[in-house]
Tab-separated table of C-alpha atoms and ligand atoms in Angstrom:
chain	number	residue	atom	x	y	z
A	2	MET	CA	-27.671	1.527	13.335
A	3	TYR	CA	-27.515	1.801	16.483
A	4	ILE	CA	-26.994	-2.677	17.542
A	5	ASN	CA	-23.918	-1.864	15.640
A	6	VAL	CA	-22.430	1.754	17.455
A	7	LEU	CA	-23.208	-0.545	20.412
A	8	TRP	CA	-20.672	-3.590	19.310
A	9	THR	CA	-17.685	-0.647	18.355
A	10	GLN	CA	-18.198	0.920	21.626
A	11	ASP	CA	-17.913	-2.642	23.088
A	12	GLU	CA	-14.903	-3.476	20.457
A	13	ALA	CA	-13.644	-0.058	21.711
A	14	LEU	CA	-13.584	-1.016	25.860
A	15	LYS	CA	-12.476	-3.912	25.156
A	16	ARG	CA	-9.550	-2.966	24.026
A	17	PHE	CA	-9.076	-0.637	26.838
A	18	PHE	CA	-8.912	-3.081	29.101
A	19	SER	CA	-6.580	-5.385	27.360
A	20	LYS	CA	-3.847	-2.771	27.785
A	21	GLN	CA	-4.338	-2.201	23.355
A	22	SER	CA	-5.554	1.363	23.030
A	23	LYS	CA	-6.395	4.113	25.204
A	24	TYR	CA	-10.136	5.074	26.307
A	25	PRO	CA	-12.797	5.294	23.887
A	26	ARG	CA	-12.959	8.721	23.602
A	27	PHE	CA	-16.655	10.390	22.698
A	28	LYS	CA	-18.050	11.363	18.548
A	29	LYS	CA	-18.919	14.059	18.326
A	30	ARG	CA	-21.995	13.935	15.493
A	31	HIS	CA	-20.074	15.645	13.025
A	32	GLN	CA	-17.208	14.066	13.163
A	33	VAL	CA	-18.934	10.468	12.009
A	34	LYS	CA	-19.847	9.941	8.712
A	35	SER	CA	-20.718	6.216	8.357
A	36	CYS	CA	-23.609	3.911	9.383
A	37	CYS	CA	-23.643	0.249	9.682
A	38	TYR	CA	-27.113	-1.488	8.126
A	39	THR	CA	-26.667	-5.313	9.896
A	40	LEU	CA	-28.985	-7.227	7.056
A	41	ASP	CA	-31.732	-9.862	8.585
A	42	LYS	CA	-30.420	-13.027	6.375
A	43	ARG	CA	-33.561	-14.886	7.258
A	44	ARG	CA	-35.638	-13.020	4.072
A	45	GLY	CA	-32.271	-13.364	1.630
A	46	ALA	CA	-32.900	-12.112	-1.604
A	47	LYS	CA	-36.329	-10.576	-0.526
A	48	ILE	CA	-33.842	-7.992	1.429
A	49	PHE	CA	-31.633	-7.616	-0.856
A	50	LYS	CA	-32.704	-5.815	-4.304
A	51	PRO	CA	-29.863	-3.561	-6.138
A	52	ASN	CA	-31.028	-0.058	-6.257
A	53	ASP	CA	-33.704	-0.651	-3.846
A	54	LEU	CA	-31.162	-0.775	-0.654
A	55	PRO	CA	-32.796	-2.119	3.017
A	56	LYS	CA	-33.826	1.057	5.251
A	57	LEU	CA	-32.538	3.328	2.341
A	58	GLY	CA	-34.657	2.882	-0.457
A	59	LYS	CA	-34.446	3.015	-3.525
A	60	VAL	CA	-30.771	4.364	-4.255
A	61	LYS	CA	-28.841	5.633	-7.417
A	62	VAL	CA	-25.927	3.818	-7.230
A	63	VAL	CA	-23.113	3.399	-8.749
A	64	TRP	CA	-21.964	-0.986	-8.712
A	65	SER	CA	-17.973	-1.773	-9.031
A	66	PHE	CA	-19.439	-5.599	-9.939
A	67	GLN	CA	-21.509	-6.366	-11.777
A	68	GLU	CA	-23.253	-9.843	-9.563
A	69	ILE	CA	-22.993	-9.945	-5.423
A	70	PRO	CA	-21.928	-13.735	-5.777
A	71	VAL	CA	-23.777	-13.852	-1.545
A	72	THR	CA	-26.315	-12.153	-0.001
A	73	PRO	CA	-24.392	-9.910	1.324
A	74	ASN	CA	-24.156	-9.475	5.645
A	75	SER	CA	-23.820	-5.920	6.828
A	76	ALA	CA	-24.534	-2.623	4.519
A	77	THR	CA	-22.113	0.189	6.137
A	78	VAL	CA	-22.992	4.326	4.392
A	79	SER	CA	-20.321	6.562	4.068
A	80	CYS	CA	-19.317	9.498	3.650
A	81	ASN	CA	-15.382	11.225	2.982
A	82	SER	CA	-14.533	14.520	3.368
A	83	SER	CA	-15.096	15.791	-0.723
A	84	GLY	CA	-18.561	14.931	0.144
A	85	GLN	CA	-18.956	11.696	-2.079
A	86	TRP	CA	-20.988	8.947	-0.465
A	87	PHE	CA	-20.127	4.971	-0.591
A	88	ILE	CA	-22.236	1.869	0.204
A	89	SER	CA	-19.716	-1.191	0.736
A	90	LEU	CA	-21.040	-4.309	1.394
A	91	GLN	CA	-19.762	-7.122	4.261
A	92	CYS	CA	-19.693	-10.918	2.289
A	93	ASP	CA	-18.497	-14.505	3.537
A	94	TYR	CA	-17.191	-14.985	0.250
A	95	ILE	CA	-13.595	-16.063	-1.002
A	96	ASP	CA	-12.739	-15.679	-4.502
A	97	VAL	CA	-9.415	-17.402	-5.242
A	98	ILE	CA	-7.546	-15.802	-8.140
A	99	ASN	CA	-5.199	-18.975	-9.915
A	100	PRO	CA	-2.856	-17.489	-12.428
A	101	PRO	CA	-0.720	-19.985	-13.721
A	102	GLU	CA	2.298	-20.032	-12.276
A	103	THR	CA	5.747	-19.118	-13.436
A	104	ASP	CA	9.403	-19.273	-12.566
A	105	LYS	CA	9.826	-15.404	-13.056
A	106	ALA	CA	11.802	-13.630	-9.853
A	107	ILE	CA	12.246	-9.850	-10.183
A	108	GLY	CA	14.006	-7.484	-7.466
A	109	LEU	CA	12.510	-4.067	-6.604
A	110	ASP	CA	15.071	-1.192	-5.610
A	111	PHE	CA	12.717	1.734	-5.054
A	112	GLY	CA	13.509	5.277	-6.071
A	113	LEU	CA	12.517	9.007	-6.134
A	114	THR	CA	14.514	9.107	-9.816
A	115	PRO	CA	12.651	6.660	-11.357
A	116	PHE	CA	10.370	5.436	-9.216
A	117	ILE	CA	10.911	1.467	-9.235
A	118	ALA	CA	14.261	0.397	-10.938
A	119	ASP	CA	14.340	-3.774	-11.303
A	120	SER	CA	16.549	-6.319	-11.347
A	121	ASN	CA	15.676	-6.585	-15.698
A	122	GLY	CA	16.866	-3.614	-16.364
A	123	ASN	CA	13.200	-1.696	-16.718
A	124	ARG	CA	12.611	1.638	-14.787
A	125	VAL	CA	9.347	3.434	-14.334
A	126	LYS	CA	9.298	6.747	-13.592
A	127	PRO	CA	8.190	8.818	-10.199
A	128	ARG	CA	4.441	10.322	-11.862
A	129	LYS	CA	4.610	13.101	-8.972
A	130	PHE	CA	0.810	13.247	-8.812
A	131	TYR	CA	0.736	15.765	-5.465
A	132	PHE	CA	3.170	17.849	-7.375
A	133	LYS	CA	0.609	18.257	-10.700
A	134	TYR	CA	-1.915	19.393	-8.873
A	135	LEU	CA	-0.001	21.819	-5.893
A	136	ARG	CA	-1.084	25.291	-7.477
A	137	LYS	CA	-3.937	24.503	-7.195
A	138	LEU	CA	-4.035	22.816	-3.542
A	139	LYS	CA	-2.037	26.191	-2.635
A	140	SER	CA	-4.667	28.550	-4.879
A	141	ALA	CA	-7.667	26.745	-2.857
A	142	GLN	CA	-6.264	26.507	0.396
A	143	ARG	CA	-5.279	30.034	0.731
A	144	ASP	CA	-8.616	30.678	-0.269
A	145	LEU	CA	-9.878	28.807	2.533
A	146	SER	CA	-7.549	30.516	5.033
A	147	ARG	CA	-9.199	33.337	4.938
A	148	LYS	CA	-13.076	33.213	4.772
A	149	VAL	CA	-14.382	33.499	8.423
A	150	LYS	CA	-14.857	30.497	10.450
A	151	GLY	CA	-17.888	28.842	11.241
A	152	SER	CA	-19.064	30.776	7.601
A	153	SER	CA	-21.101	28.888	5.240
A	154	ASN	CA	-18.152	30.421	2.679
A	155	ARG	CA	-15.710	28.597	3.841
A	156	ALA	CA	-17.269	24.733	4.410
A	157	LYS	CA	-17.581	25.560	0.562
A	158	ASN	CA	-14.611	26.124	0.038
A	159	ARG	CA	-13.389	22.921	2.219
A	160	ILE	CA	-15.090	20.456	0.268
A	161	GLY	CA	-12.836	22.212	-3.180
A	162	VAL	CA	-9.271	21.747	-0.954
A	163	ALA	CA	-10.908	18.091	0.551
A	164	ARG	CA	-11.863	16.870	-3.865
A	165	ILE	CA	-8.688	18.219	-5.342
A	166	HIS	CA	-6.755	16.203	-2.647
A	167	GLN	CA	-9.287	12.877	-3.179
A	168	ARG	CA	-8.042	13.636	-6.649
A	169	ILE	CA	-4.910	13.020	-6.186
A	170	ALA	CA	-5.394	10.297	-3.928
A	171	SER	CA	-6.782	8.279	-6.288
A	172	LYS	CA	-4.753	8.959	-9.222
A	173	ARG	CA	-2.155	7.717	-7.423
A	174	GLY	CA	-3.724	5.150	-5.982
A	175	ASN	CA	-4.827	4.101	-9.259
A	176	PHE	CA	-1.072	4.203	-10.553
A	177	LEU	CA	-0.087	2.012	-7.821
A	178	HIS	CA	-2.697	-0.550	-8.184
A	179	ASP	CA	-1.741	-0.959	-12.390
A	180	LEU	CA	1.448	-1.418	-10.830
A	181	SER	CA	1.178	-4.362	-7.971
A	182	THR	CA	-1.165	-6.389	-10.610
A	183	SER	CA	1.425	-5.876	-13.164
A	184	ILE	CA	3.952	-6.974	-11.251
A	185	VAL	CA	2.587	-9.949	-9.598
A	186	ARG	CA	0.731	-11.267	-11.848
A	187	GLU	CA	3.941	-11.537	-13.967
A	188	ASN	CA	6.484	-13.165	-11.094
A	189	GLN	CA	6.086	-15.745	-9.052
A	190	VAL	CA	8.913	-14.338	-6.419
A	191	THR	CA	9.380	-10.638	-6.290
A	192	ALA	CA	11.700	-9.565	-3.906
A	193	ILE	CA	11.664	-5.727	-2.277
A	194	GLU	CA	13.766	-3.504	0.302
A	195	ASP	CA	11.967	-2.881	4.447
A	196	LEU	CA	12.755	0.935	3.613
A	197	ASN	CA	12.106	2.834	6.418
A	198	VAL	CA	9.835	5.855	5.473
A	199	ARG	CA	9.437	7.265	8.741
A	200	GLY	CA	12.812	7.661	9.049
A	201	ILE	CA	13.820	9.181	4.799
A	202	MET	CA	10.257	10.999	5.905
A	203	ALA	CA	12.338	12.839	8.692
A	204	ASN	CA	14.228	14.631	5.987
A	205	GLY	CA	12.424	18.016	5.372
A	206	LYS	CA	13.607	18.395	2.279
A	207	LEU	CA	12.512	14.880	0.587
A	208	ALA	CA	9.106	13.960	3.111
A	209	ARG	CA	6.831	16.290	0.114
A	210	ALA	CA	8.616	14.120	-2.895
A	211	VAL	CA	8.561	10.579	-0.581
A	212	GLY	CA	5.211	11.572	0.464
A	213	ASP	CA	4.041	11.534	-3.108
A	214	CYS	CA	5.882	8.026	-3.850
A	215	ASP	CA	3.725	6.310	-1.299
A	216	TRP	CA	6.034	3.379	-0.890
A	217	SER	CA	3.893	1.790	1.744
A	218	GLU	CA	0.408	1.353	-0.163
A	219	LEU	CA	2.765	-0.022	-3.222
A	220	ARG	CA	4.068	-2.730	-0.239
A	221	CYS	CA	1.063	-3.152	1.035
A	222	GLN	CA	-0.704	-4.129	-1.957
A	223	LEU	CA	2.193	-6.217	-3.097
A	224	THR	CA	1.367	-7.812	0.410
A	225	TYR	CA	-1.932	-8.998	-0.765
A	226	LYS	CA	-1.992	-9.108	-4.096
A	227	ALA	CA	1.151	-11.974	-3.506
A	228	GLN	CA	-1.375	-13.854	-1.155
A	229	TRP	CA	-3.873	-13.197	-3.515
A	230	TYR	CA	-2.434	-14.623	-6.536
A	231	GLY	CA	-0.046	-17.306	-4.555
A	232	ARG	CA	2.424	-15.526	-5.103
A	233	GLN	CA	5.511	-14.579	-2.236
A	234	LEU	CA	7.060	-11.284	-1.518
A	235	MET	CA	10.311	-11.601	0.267
A	236	THR	CA	11.397	-8.771	2.046
A	237	ILE	CA	15.215	-7.324	2.565
A	238	GLY	CA	15.869	-6.444	5.281
A	239	ARG	CA	16.324	-2.590	6.431
A	240	PHE	CA	20.450	-2.869	7.237
A	241	GLU	CA	20.845	-4.677	4.575
A	242	ARG	CA	23.097	-2.912	1.995
A	243	SER	CA	22.129	-3.144	-1.341
A	244	ILE	CA	23.773	0.161	-2.989
A	245	GLY	CA	27.542	-0.019	-3.767
A	246	ILE	CA	27.676	-4.522	-4.436
A	247	CYS	CA	29.102	-5.108	-7.815
A	248	PRO	CA	25.853	-7.427	-8.850
A	249	ASP	CA	28.080	-10.099	-11.178
A	250	CYS	CA	31.045	-10.937	-8.678
A	251	GLY	CA	29.508	-10.075	-5.290
A	252	SER	CA	32.093	-7.305	-4.389
A	253	ILE	CA	31.539	-4.816	-1.615
A	254	GLY	CA	32.414	-1.130	-2.866
A	255	GLU	CA	32.808	2.429	-1.176
A	256	LYS	CA	29.638	3.842	-0.272
A	257	LEU	CA	27.664	5.912	-2.613
A	258	LEU	CA	26.965	9.203	-2.535
A	259	VAL	CA	23.070	9.631	-3.539
A	260	ASN	CA	24.007	11.834	-6.506
A	261	VAL	CA	26.335	9.008	-8.285
A	262	ARG	CA	23.625	7.342	-10.334
A	263	GLU	CA	26.643	5.054	-12.371
A	264	TRP	CA	29.370	3.023	-11.047
A	265	GLU	CA	31.892	0.601	-12.532
A	266	CYS	CA	32.943	-2.180	-9.829
A	267	LYS	CA	36.580	-1.804	-9.471
A	268	GLU	CA	36.902	-6.562	-8.608
A	269	CYS	CA	35.611	-6.443	-11.970
A	270	HIS	CA	35.151	-3.204	-13.785
A	271	ALA	CA	32.067	-3.728	-14.894
A	272	HIS	CA	30.212	-0.594	-15.526
A	273	HIS	CA	26.584	-0.622	-13.713
A	274	ASP	CA	23.444	1.775	-12.965
A	275	ARG	CA	23.354	2.649	-9.113
A	276	ASP	CA	19.257	1.284	-9.070
A	277	SER	CA	19.195	-1.444	-11.016
A	278	ALA	CA	22.342	-2.396	-9.730
A	279	ALA	CA	20.486	-2.486	-6.404
A	280	ALA	CA	17.252	-4.414	-7.749
A	281	LYS	CA	19.369	-7.366	-8.788
A	282	VAL	CA	21.728	-7.606	-5.664
A	283	ILE	CA	18.236	-7.407	-4.081
A	284	LEU	CA	16.988	-9.882	-5.855
A	285	GLN	CA	20.238	-12.016	-5.164
A	286	LYS	CA	19.878	-12.231	-1.647
A	287	ALA	CA	15.946	-12.805	-1.724
A	288	LEU	CA	17.101	-16.600	-3.740
A	289	THR	CA	19.769	-17.390	-1.123
A	290	CYS	CA	17.927	-16.338	0.779
A	291	LEU	CA	15.014	-18.731	-0.134
A	292	SER	CA	17.464	-21.724	-1.338
A	293	ALA	CA	18.807	-21.457	2.069
A	294	CYS	CA	15.552	-21.229	4.081
A	295	ARG	CA	14.591	-24.488	2.227
A	296	GLN	CA	17.830	-26.055	3.513
A	297	ASP	CA	18.611	-26.947	6.685
A	298	ARG	CA	20.737	-24.420	8.847
A	299	SER	CA	24.186	-25.826	7.745
A	300	GLY	CA	22.939	-25.429	4.801
A	301	ARG	CA	22.031	-22.326	4.614
A	302	GLN	CA	25.376	-21.358	5.981
A	303	ASP	CA	26.955	-23.383	3.015
A	304	THR	CA	25.194	-21.272	0.594
A	305	VAL	CA	26.071	-18.006	2.404
A	306	ARG	CA	29.837	-18.280	1.881
A	307	ARG	CA	29.688	-20.270	-1.484
A	308	THR	CA	27.538	-17.105	-3.228
A	309	GLY	CA	29.801	-14.871	-1.482
A	310	ILE	CA	26.742	-12.390	-0.632
A	311	LYS	CA	25.286	-12.271	3.144
A	312	ALA	CA	22.186	-13.801	3.868
A	313	CYS	CA	19.732	-11.378	4.516
A	314	GLY	CA	18.175	-10.433	7.672
A	315	LEU	CA	15.363	-13.770	7.089
A	316	ALA	CA	17.717	-16.254	6.736
A	317	ASP	CA	17.879	-16.124	10.596
A	318	LYS	CA	13.537	-16.444	10.800
A	319	PRO	CA	13.474	-19.592	7.485
A	320	GLU	CA	9.421	-19.009	8.621
A	321	ALA	CA	9.098	-15.923	7.887
A	322	CYS	CA	10.579	-16.331	4.198
A	323	LEU	CA	8.909	-19.844	3.377
A	324	VAL	CA	5.653	-20.465	1.363
B	158	ZN	ZN1	32.543	-7.085	-10.344
C-alpha cells in the first residue's frame, strides 16, 4: 500500500516538474478513500482466490465478472461518498469483440426534446433522471443544511444526499450504456456533432436540463465502444451548420429559432422535422468527409463541389477521420 502512495506521489511530482500540473497538495486522511495493493505474481493462483482477497482475507463480494481470465496485477479498494465499497482488479488482458461488419451508417442529433434524433427518423425521449429525484433531493439537502456542522446526524444526512445522487447517476449510466452499445453494435459508422457542452451549460436556464442529459458521457462511451467493436465514430466540427439545411437537396435555408420544430425547404418544398433533418445532414457530412478522405486532395474538393454540401472541418485533417 505504502509503495503505491510513494508511486502516486512520484507521478504527481514528475507531472509538476514537467509543467503538466500544479504542485501536489497534501491529502487529508478522510479525503482519500482508496488504497491499492500490488499483488505478488510469483505466487500466482495461491495469492488470488475469489472471496479471499490478498491481505484482506474473507470478503463478501459481488462479482461483475464470473471468471477472471488472468491473475490480476493489483487490487484497488475504494469507497464512494454514499458508502459503497468497490474492489477493482487490474489485469493484463485484451478482450477483442468482433461483431459482424455491417454497411449501416447512422447520424445522431443530440438535443433536449428529443434526447436523440437519428437519421432513420427514430427518436429517443429524454429520461430526466435528475428531475424525477429533484423533490427528494431538495428535501434531503434542506434537512442536511439544518444539521449542526460536525455532528453525527449531519454525517448520516450527508450519506442520504449522496445516495440519492448515486441513484440518479447509476440510472443514467445504465440508460446511456444500453443506448451506446446498441448504436455501436448495429452501425458501422456513427456520426455525431462536436457539441460545445460547456458553452451551452453557461446558459443558466438550460444548464440543469443539459447536465441531466449527459451528452459528454454518451460521446465518451461511443468513442471507446467504437474502438472495442472496430466501428467508426465521426465527429462533425462544432462550427458546421446542421440545422436548417435541407437533407434532400442540400440548400441552406434560414437560421431556425429554437421553438421552430418543423420547417419547409424553399427550394424543393420538402417538409422536414428539425431534429431528424439535422441528423440526416450530420450523416451526409460525415459520409462526404469519409469518402473524400479516402481520395486524394483534389478528389476531396471535387466531392465537396459535386455534393453541394460543405465538407466538415475534419476534411482538412484526413488522418483524423480515416480508419
Ligand atoms: Zn430541399
